[in-house]
Amino acid sequence: IALPNNYDPSKKYPVFYATDAGWNLFTVTKDIISVASLDEYHLAPESIVVGIVHGKTNGKSNRNKDLDVGFKESGKNFKDFVFKELVPYVNNQYSTSGFNVMVGHSNGAEYNHFILLEKDNPFKGFISFSTNFYSKDIRQELGEKMKNHQGEKIYYFVANGTQDSPDRIEAGNDYEKIYNTNKNPRFQFRKITYEANHNSIVPLAFLDGLQHIFLDYKNLENYPDFKRYKEHYHKDLKANYGIEEKYNFYDLNPFLSKIIAN
């Protein structure tokens, strides 16, 4: 578990959960968020990062068992661990905002589909690198979820790599097609393709994924003028991400530039 450098229990923080933490996914998540949330950049709010390390049973890795892309017994058991044990534990130990993000790569990216469809899903953001529909085709269920979702906003990002396996590229493209036929303002989706392979796509795409997750954070384009920004931004920030922040000079700079230009 990585806390922000200036962690303050009186503040509320979004939480990123990264599977495959025994690999480098936890490190990438922690380091990029740490830089992006610096005051000088302010691309994202300070966040807590939780890495899930997949253990071993009888010398064999539990990774594929946990991230069961068929979502059978072992996959559902892992889901129960995350939903019923891990997330409640983190919420109890730390000051969390209720905005949780799941970061997954490869099998972890495909596993994200199943988490999204669960009724008790505690995640509002998903970053998926090199996804697939390997053993269970749930395209129809995903389309219905996108079309009919009326709850709190969900932000979903998928990254494709041109040097990845064809089935993974096709799956990412299919996910985009599903979204384009089931658009819903409560479900914000984006897919980007990179010149990358199965592994190099992770550091290349993470910053774009982070910006999509925080699409409504520091986004002045949501407000046609300064007055409406002042009246609505903090309320929207609380509604979408569960956080409260103060304005700083950089927030107002674009409005100042418009005033001078006019």
Short mmCIF file of N, CA, C and O in Angstrom, two decimals, residues 122-223:
data_model
loop_
_atom_site.label_atom_id
_atom_site.label_comp_id
_atom_site.label_asym_id
_atom_site.label_seq_id
_atom_site.Cartn_x
_atom_site.Cartn_y
_atom_site.Cartn_z
N PRO A 122 -17.47 -2.34 -6.50
CA PRO A 122 -17.11 -1.11 -5.81
C PRO A 122 -16.23 -0.17 -6.63
O PRO A 122 -15.78 0.86 -6.13
N PHE A 123 -15.99 -0.51 -7.91
CA PHE A 123 -15.07 0.28 -8.75
C PHE A 123 -15.83 1.18 -9.72
O PHE A 123 -16.78 0.75 -10.38
N LYS A 124 -15.35 2.42 -9.82
CA LYS A 124 -15.94 3.39 -10.75
C LYS A 124 -14.97 3.73 -11.88
O LYS A 124 -15.33 4.46 -12.80
N GLY A 125 -13.75 3.22 -11.79
CA GLY A 125 -12.76 3.45 -12.83
C GLY A 125 -12.03 2.16 -13.16
O GLY A 125 -11.78 1.33 -12.29
N PHE A 126 -11.69 2.01 -14.46
CA PHE A 126 -10.96 0.82 -14.91
C PHE A 126 -9.91 1.24 -15.94
O PHE A 126 -10.20 2.00 -16.86
N ILE A 127 -8.68 0.75 -15.77
CA ILE A 127 -7.63 0.92 -16.76
C ILE A 127 -7.19 -0.47 -17.18
O ILE A 127 -6.70 -1.25 -16.35
N SER A 128 -7.35 -0.78 -18.47
CA SER A 128 -7.10 -2.14 -18.96
C SER A 128 -6.09 -2.11 -20.10
O SER A 128 -6.34 -1.51 -21.15
N PHE A 129 -4.95 -2.76 -19.88
CA PHE A 129 -3.90 -2.84 -20.90
C PHE A 129 -3.94 -4.22 -21.56
O PHE A 129 -3.83 -5.23 -20.88
N SER A 130 -4.09 -4.25 -22.89
CA SER A 130 -4.04 -5.50 -23.65
C SER A 130 -5.11 -6.48 -23.18
O SER A 130 -4.83 -7.52 -22.58
N THR A 131 -6.35 -6.13 -23.48
CA THR A 131 -7.48 -6.95 -23.01
C THR A 131 -7.80 -8.07 -23.98
O THR A 131 -7.15 -8.23 -25.02
N ASN A 132 -8.82 -8.85 -23.67
CA ASN A 132 -9.20 -9.97 -24.53
C ASN A 132 -10.62 -10.43 -24.18
O ASN A 132 -11.20 -10.00 -23.19
N PHE A 133 -11.17 -11.29 -25.05
CA PHE A 133 -12.38 -12.05 -24.73
C PHE A 133 -12.00 -13.51 -24.93
O PHE A 133 -12.49 -14.19 -25.81
N TYR A 134 -11.09 -14.00 -24.10
CA TYR A 134 -10.40 -15.26 -24.36
C TYR A 134 -11.32 -16.47 -24.29
O TYR A 134 -11.43 -17.23 -25.23
N SER A 135 -11.96 -16.67 -23.15
CA SER A 135 -12.69 -17.93 -22.98
C SER A 135 -14.18 -17.76 -22.74
O SER A 135 -14.91 -18.73 -22.66
N LYS A 136 -14.62 -16.50 -22.61
CA LYS A 136 -16.03 -16.28 -22.37
C LYS A 136 -16.46 -15.00 -23.05
O LYS A 136 -15.97 -13.92 -22.71
N ASP A 137 -17.34 -15.11 -24.02
CA ASP A 137 -17.77 -13.94 -24.79
C ASP A 137 -18.90 -13.23 -24.05
O ASP A 137 -20.02 -13.74 -23.94
N ILE A 138 -18.58 -12.06 -23.51
CA ILE A 138 -19.58 -11.30 -22.75
C ILE A 138 -19.84 -9.95 -23.41
O ILE A 138 -20.21 -8.98 -22.75
N ARG A 139 -19.65 -9.90 -24.73
CA ARG A 139 -19.85 -8.63 -25.45
C ARG A 139 -21.27 -8.09 -25.27
O ARG A 139 -21.47 -6.90 -25.07
N GLN A 140 -22.26 -8.97 -25.36
CA GLN A 140 -23.65 -8.54 -25.25
C GLN A 140 -23.92 -7.97 -23.85
O GLN A 140 -24.56 -6.91 -23.71
N GLU A 141 -23.43 -8.65 -22.82
CA GLU A 141 -23.64 -8.18 -21.45
C GLU A 141 -22.97 -6.82 -21.22
O GLU A 141 -23.53 -5.95 -20.55
N LEU A 142 -21.78 -6.63 -21.79
CA LEU A 142 -21.09 -5.36 -21.65
C LEU A 142 -21.86 -4.24 -22.34
O LEU A 142 -21.97 -3.13 -21.82
N GLY A 143 -22.40 -4.54 -23.52
CA GLY A 143 -23.19 -3.53 -24.24
C GLY A 143 -24.41 -3.11 -23.45
O GLY A 143 -24.74 -1.93 -23.37
N GLU A 144 -25.08 -4.08 -22.84
CA GLU A 144 -26.26 -3.77 -22.04
C GLU A 144 -25.89 -2.95 -20.81
O GLU A 144 -26.62 -2.04 -20.41
N LYS A 145 -24.74 -3.28 -20.22
CA LYS A 145 -24.27 -2.52 -19.06
C LYS A 145 -24.01 -1.07 -19.44
O LYS A 145 -24.43 -0.14 -18.74
N MET A 146 -23.31 -0.86 -20.54
CA MET A 146 -23.02 0.50 -21.00
C MET A 146 -24.30 1.28 -21.28
O MET A 146 -24.45 2.42 -20.85
N LYS A 147 -25.21 0.66 -21.99
CA LYS A 147 -26.43 1.33 -22.43
C LYS A 147 -27.35 1.67 -21.26
O LYS A 147 -27.96 2.76 -21.23
N ASN A 148 -27.45 0.77 -20.30
CA ASN A 148 -28.46 0.92 -19.25
C ASN A 148 -27.95 1.48 -17.93
O ASN A 148 -28.75 1.73 -17.03
N HIS A 149 -26.65 1.69 -17.82
CA HIS A 149 -26.10 2.16 -16.55
C HIS A 149 -26.62 3.55 -16.21
O HIS A 149 -26.50 4.49 -16.99
N GLN A 150 -27.21 3.69 -15.01
CA GLN A 150 -27.76 4.98 -14.59
C GLN A 150 -27.22 5.44 -13.24
O GLN A 150 -27.68 6.43 -12.70
N GLY A 151 -26.25 4.72 -12.70
CA GLY A 151 -25.70 5.07 -11.40
C GLY A 151 -24.62 6.14 -11.51
O GLY A 151 -24.62 6.95 -12.44
N GLU A 152 -23.69 6.13 -10.55
CA GLU A 152 -22.59 7.07 -10.57
C GLU A 152 -21.72 6.82 -11.81
O GLU A 152 -21.63 5.70 -12.31
N LYS A 153 -21.07 7.86 -12.28
CA LYS A 153 -20.29 7.75 -13.51
C LYS A 153 -19.23 6.65 -13.42
O LYS A 153 -18.58 6.48 -12.39
N ILE A 154 -19.07 5.93 -14.52
CA ILE A 154 -18.01 4.94 -14.66
C ILE A 154 -17.06 5.43 -15.75
O ILE A 154 -17.50 5.89 -16.81
N TYR A 155 -15.76 5.32 -15.49
CA TYR A 155 -14.72 5.72 -16.45
C TYR A 155 -13.92 4.47 -16.82
O TYR A 155 -13.34 3.81 -15.95
N TYR A 156 -13.90 4.13 -18.11
CA TYR A 156 -13.27 2.88 -18.55
C TYR A 156 -12.29 3.18 -19.68
O TYR A 156 -12.65 3.78 -20.68
N PHE A 157 -11.03 2.75 -19.51
CA PHE A 157 -9.98 3.00 -20.50
C PHE A 157 -9.36 1.68 -20.94
O PHE A 157 -9.02 0.83 -20.12
N VAL A 158 -9.23 1.51 -22.27
CA VAL A 158 -8.61 0.31 -22.84
C VAL A 158 -7.45 0.73 -23.73
O VAL A 158 -7.58 1.63 -24.56
N ALA A 159 -6.30 0.07 -23.57
CA ALA A 159 -5.12 0.35 -24.38
C ALA A 159 -4.78 -0.86 -25.25
O ALA A 159 -4.65 -1.98 -24.75
N ASN A 160 -4.66 -0.63 -26.57
CA ASN A 160 -4.26 -1.64 -27.53
C ASN A 160 -2.81 -1.42 -27.94
O ASN A 160 -2.35 -0.27 -28.00
N GLY A 161 -2.09 -2.49 -28.29
CA GLY A 161 -0.72 -2.38 -28.80
C GLY A 161 -0.62 -2.98 -30.19
O GLY A 161 -1.08 -4.11 -30.41
N THR A 162 -0.03 -2.25 -31.13
CA THR A 162 0.06 -2.73 -32.52
C THR A 162 0.90 -3.99 -32.65
O THR A 162 0.76 -4.75 -33.61
N GLN A 163 1.81 -4.22 -31.69
CA GLN A 163 2.70 -5.39 -31.74
C GLN A 163 2.21 -6.51 -30.82
O GLN A 163 2.92 -7.47 -30.56
N ASP A 164 0.98 -6.38 -30.35
CA ASP A 164 0.39 -7.39 -29.47
C ASP A 164 -0.22 -8.50 -30.33
O ASP A 164 -0.25 -8.42 -31.56
N SER A 165 -0.73 -9.54 -29.69
CA SER A 165 -1.34 -10.63 -30.44
C SER A 165 -2.64 -10.16 -31.09
O SER A 165 -3.36 -9.32 -30.53
N PRO A 166 -2.97 -10.66 -32.30
CA PRO A 166 -4.15 -10.19 -33.05
C PRO A 166 -5.45 -10.29 -32.27
O PRO A 166 -6.32 -9.43 -32.40
N ASP A 167 -5.60 -11.34 -31.46
CA ASP A 167 -6.86 -11.50 -30.72
C ASP A 167 -7.05 -10.40 -29.68
O ASP A 167 -8.17 -9.95 -29.44
N ARG A 168 -5.96 -9.93 -29.10
CA ARG A 168 -6.05 -8.86 -28.12
C ARG A 168 -6.35 -7.52 -28.79
O ARG A 168 -7.12 -6.71 -28.27
N ILE A 169 -5.75 -7.29 -29.94
CA ILE A 169 -6.05 -6.08 -30.70
C ILE A 169 -7.53 -6.06 -31.11
O ILE A 169 -8.22 -5.06 -30.96
N GLU A 170 -8.01 -7.21 -31.58
CA GLU A 170 -9.41 -7.32 -31.99
C GLU A 170 -10.34 -7.08 -30.81
O GLU A 170 -11.37 -6.40 -30.94
N ALA A 171 -9.98 -7.61 -29.64
CA ALA A 171 -10.84 -7.45 -28.46
C ALA A 171 -10.95 -5.98 -28.06
O ALA A 171 -12.04 -5.49 -27.75
N GLY A 172 -9.83 -5.25 -28.09
CA GLY A 172 -9.87 -3.83 -27.77
C GLY A 172 -10.73 -3.06 -28.76
O GLY A 172 -11.51 -2.18 -28.38
N ASN A 173 -10.58 -3.40 -30.05
CA ASN A 173 -11.40 -2.75 -31.08
C ASN A 173 -12.87 -3.08 -30.91
O ASN A 173 -13.74 -2.22 -31.10
N ASP A 174 -13.17 -4.33 -30.55
CA ASP A 174 -14.56 -4.73 -30.34
C ASP A 174 -15.17 -3.98 -29.16
O ASP A 174 -16.35 -3.59 -29.19
N TYR A 175 -14.38 -3.79 -28.12
CA TYR A 175 -14.87 -3.07 -26.95
C TYR A 175 -15.28 -1.65 -27.36
O TYR A 175 -16.32 -1.13 -26.93
N GLU A 176 -14.47 -1.03 -28.21
CA GLU A 176 -14.79 0.31 -28.70
C GLU A 176 -16.07 0.30 -29.52
O GLU A 176 -16.91 1.21 -29.41
N LYS A 177 -16.25 -0.71 -30.37
CA LYS A 177 -17.47 -0.81 -31.19
C LYS A 177 -18.71 -0.99 -30.30
O LYS A 177 -19.76 -0.40 -30.58
N ILE A 178 -18.57 -1.79 -29.26
CA ILE A 178 -19.69 -1.99 -28.34
C ILE A 178 -20.09 -0.65 -27.72
O ILE A 178 -21.27 -0.32 -27.63
N TYR A 179 -19.10 0.12 -27.31
CA TYR A 179 -19.38 1.42 -26.70
C TYR A 179 -20.04 2.35 -27.71
O TYR A 179 -21.01 3.06 -27.37
N ASN A 180 -19.54 2.39 -28.92
CA ASN A 180 -20.06 3.33 -29.93
C ASN A 180 -21.52 3.06 -30.29
O ASN A 180 -22.21 3.96 -30.78
N THR A 181 -21.99 1.85 -30.06
CA THR A 181 -23.40 1.53 -30.33
C THR A 181 -24.25 1.57 -29.05
O THR A 181 -25.45 1.32 -29.11
N ASN A 182 -23.61 1.86 -27.92
CA ASN A 182 -24.35 1.90 -26.65
C ASN A 182 -23.91 3.10 -25.80
O ASN A 182 -23.74 2.99 -24.59
N LYS A 183 -23.74 4.24 -26.44
CA LYS A 183 -23.20 5.42 -25.74
C LYS A 183 -24.15 5.88 -24.64
O LYS A 183 -25.37 5.85 -24.79
N ASN A 184 -23.52 6.31 -23.55
CA ASN A 184 -24.27 6.69 -22.37
C ASN A 184 -23.40 7.70 -21.61
O ASN A 184 -22.25 7.39 -21.28
N PRO A 185 -23.90 8.90 -21.33
CA PRO A 185 -23.08 9.90 -20.62
C PRO A 185 -22.64 9.46 -19.23
O PRO A 185 -21.70 10.02 -18.67
N ARG A 186 -23.31 8.45 -18.65
CA ARG A 186 -22.92 7.94 -17.34
C ARG A 186 -21.80 6.91 -17.44
O ARG A 186 -21.29 6.45 -16.42
N PHE A 187 -21.45 6.54 -18.67
CA PHE A 187 -20.38 5.56 -18.89
C PHE A 187 -19.38 6.17 -19.87
O PHE A 187 -19.66 6.26 -21.07
N GLN A 188 -18.25 6.62 -19.37
CA GLN A 188 -17.25 7.29 -20.19
C GLN A 188 -16.16 6.29 -20.59
O GLN A 188 -15.43 5.77 -19.75
N PHE A 189 -16.07 6.02 -21.90
CA PHE A 189 -15.13 5.01 -22.41
C PHE A 189 -14.15 5.63 -23.40
O PHE A 189 -14.51 6.54 -24.17
N ARG A 190 -12.92 5.13 -23.39
CA ARG A 190 -11.96 5.53 -24.41
C ARG A 190 -10.99 4.38 -24.67
O ARG A 190 -10.55 3.70 -23.74
N LYS A 191 -10.67 4.17 -25.96
CA LYS A 191 -9.64 3.20 -26.35
C LYS A 191 -8.59 3.93 -27.17
O LYS A 191 -8.93 4.72 -28.06
N ILE A 192 -7.31 3.65 -26.90
CA ILE A 192 -6.21 4.22 -27.68
C ILE A 192 -5.29 3.09 -28.10
O ILE A 192 -5.02 2.16 -27.32
N THR A 193 -4.80 3.15 -29.33
CA THR A 193 -3.85 2.16 -29.84
C THR A 193 -2.45 2.77 -29.88
O THR A 193 -2.27 3.90 -30.36
N TYR A 194 -1.47 2.03 -29.39
CA TYR A 194 -0.09 2.49 -29.30
C TYR A 194 0.83 1.58 -30.11
O TYR A 194 0.53 0.40 -30.30
N GLU A 195 1.94 2.12 -30.55
CA GLU A 195 2.98 1.30 -31.15
C GLU A 195 3.75 0.65 -30.02
O GLU A 195 4.75 1.17 -29.52
N ALA A 196 3.26 -0.48 -29.58
CA ALA A 196 3.81 -1.13 -28.39
C ALA A 196 3.51 -2.62 -28.43
O ALA A 196 2.62 -3.07 -29.17
N ASN A 197 4.26 -3.38 -27.62
CA ASN A 197 3.98 -4.81 -27.50
C ASN A 197 3.19 -5.09 -26.24
O ASN A 197 2.74 -4.16 -25.55
N HIS A 198 3.06 -6.35 -25.91
CA HIS A 198 2.19 -6.76 -24.81
C HIS A 198 2.60 -6.14 -23.47
O HIS A 198 1.74 -5.84 -22.63
N ASN A 199 3.90 -5.93 -23.28
CA ASN A 199 4.37 -5.38 -22.02
C ASN A 199 4.67 -3.89 -22.07
O ASN A 199 4.32 -3.14 -21.14
N SER A 200 5.28 -3.43 -23.16
CA SER A 200 5.67 -2.01 -23.21
C SER A 200 4.47 -1.07 -23.26
O SER A 200 4.61 0.13 -23.00
N ILE A 201 3.30 -1.61 -23.56
CA ILE A 201 2.10 -0.78 -23.61
C ILE A 201 1.77 -0.17 -22.24
O ILE A 201 1.18 0.91 -22.15
N VAL A 202 2.19 -0.84 -21.15
CA VAL A 202 1.80 -0.39 -19.81
C VAL A 202 2.32 1.01 -19.48
O VAL A 202 1.53 1.91 -19.20
N PRO A 203 3.66 1.24 -19.52
CA PRO A 203 4.11 2.61 -19.19
C PRO A 203 3.73 3.64 -20.24
O PRO A 203 3.52 4.81 -19.92
N LEU A 204 3.62 3.20 -21.52
CA LEU A 204 3.23 4.13 -22.58
C LEU A 204 1.81 4.65 -22.39
O LEU A 204 1.53 5.84 -22.59
N ALA A 205 0.91 3.78 -21.98
CA ALA A 205 -0.51 4.12 -21.96
C ALA A 205 -1.02 4.61 -20.62
O ALA A 205 -2.10 5.19 -20.55
N PHE A 206 -0.24 4.40 -19.56
CA PHE A 206 -0.82 4.65 -18.24
C PHE A 206 -1.24 6.11 -18.04
O PHE A 206 -2.30 6.38 -17.47
N LEU A 207 -0.43 7.05 -18.49
CA LEU A 207 -0.78 8.46 -18.27
C LEU A 207 -2.08 8.82 -18.99
O LEU A 207 -2.92 9.55 -18.44
N ASP A 208 -2.27 8.30 -20.21
CA ASP A 208 -3.53 8.54 -20.91
C ASP A 208 -4.70 7.92 -20.16
O ASP A 208 -5.78 8.51 -20.06
N GLY A 209 -4.47 6.73 -19.63
CA GLY A 209 -5.52 6.09 -18.85
C GLY A 209 -5.87 6.89 -17.61
O GLY A 209 -7.04 7.05 -17.27
N LEU A 210 -4.85 7.42 -16.96
CA LEU A 210 -5.06 8.23 -15.77
C LEU A 210 -5.86 9.49 -16.09
O LEU A 210 -6.77 9.88 -15.36
N GLN A 211 -5.52 10.12 -17.21
CA GLN A 211 -6.24 11.34 -17.61
C GLN A 211 -7.69 11.04 -17.94
O GLN A 211 -8.58 11.85 -17.69
N HIS A 212 -7.93 9.85 -18.53
CA HIS A 212 -9.33 9.50 -18.82
C HIS A 212 -10.10 9.25 -17.53
O HIS A 212 -11.25 9.67 -17.40
N ILE A 213 -9.49 8.55 -16.59
CA ILE A 213 -10.14 8.28 -15.31
C ILE A 213 -10.54 9.59 -14.64
O ILE A 213 -11.63 9.72 -14.06
N PHE A 214 -9.67 10.60 -14.76
CA PHE A 214 -9.95 11.90 -14.16
C PHE A 214 -10.38 12.91 -15.24
O PHE A 214 -9.96 14.07 -15.23
N LEU A 215 -11.23 12.42 -16.11
CA LEU A 215 -11.76 13.24 -17.20
C LEU A 215 -12.45 14.50 -16.69
O LEU A 215 -12.41 15.56 -17.33
N ASP A 216 -13.08 14.41 -15.54
CA ASP A 216 -13.83 15.54 -14.99
C ASP A 216 -13.08 16.23 -13.85
O ASP A 216 -13.67 16.94 -13.04
N TYR A 217 -11.77 16.03 -13.82
CA TYR A 217 -10.91 16.66 -12.83
C TYR A 217 -10.10 17.75 -13.53
O TYR A 217 -9.43 17.48 -14.52
N LYS A 218 -10.17 18.97 -13.06
CA LYS A 218 -9.47 20.11 -13.66
C LYS A 218 -9.84 20.31 -15.13
O LYS A 218 -9.03 20.80 -15.92
N ASN A 219 -11.04 19.90 -15.50
CA ASN A 219 -11.48 20.03 -16.89
C ASN A 219 -12.34 21.28 -17.05
O ASN A 219 -13.55 21.26 -16.81
N LEU A 220 -11.72 22.36 -17.48
CA LEU A 220 -12.44 23.62 -17.64
C LEU A 220 -13.41 23.58 -18.81
O LEU A 220 -14.35 24.38 -18.87
N GLU A 221 -13.18 22.63 -19.73
CA GLU A 221 -14.04 22.55 -20.91
C GLU A 221 -15.47 22.15 -20.55
O GLU A 221 -16.39 22.30 -21.36
N ASN A 222 -15.66 21.62 -19.35
CA ASN A 222 -17.01 21.25 -18.91
C ASN A 222 -17.87 22.46 -18.60
O ASN A 222 -19.09 22.33 -18.45
N TYR A 223 -17.24 23.63 -18.51
CA TYR A 223 -17.95 24.83 -18.05
C TYR A 223 -17.75 25.96 -19.06
O TYR A 223 -16.62 26.31 -19.39
#
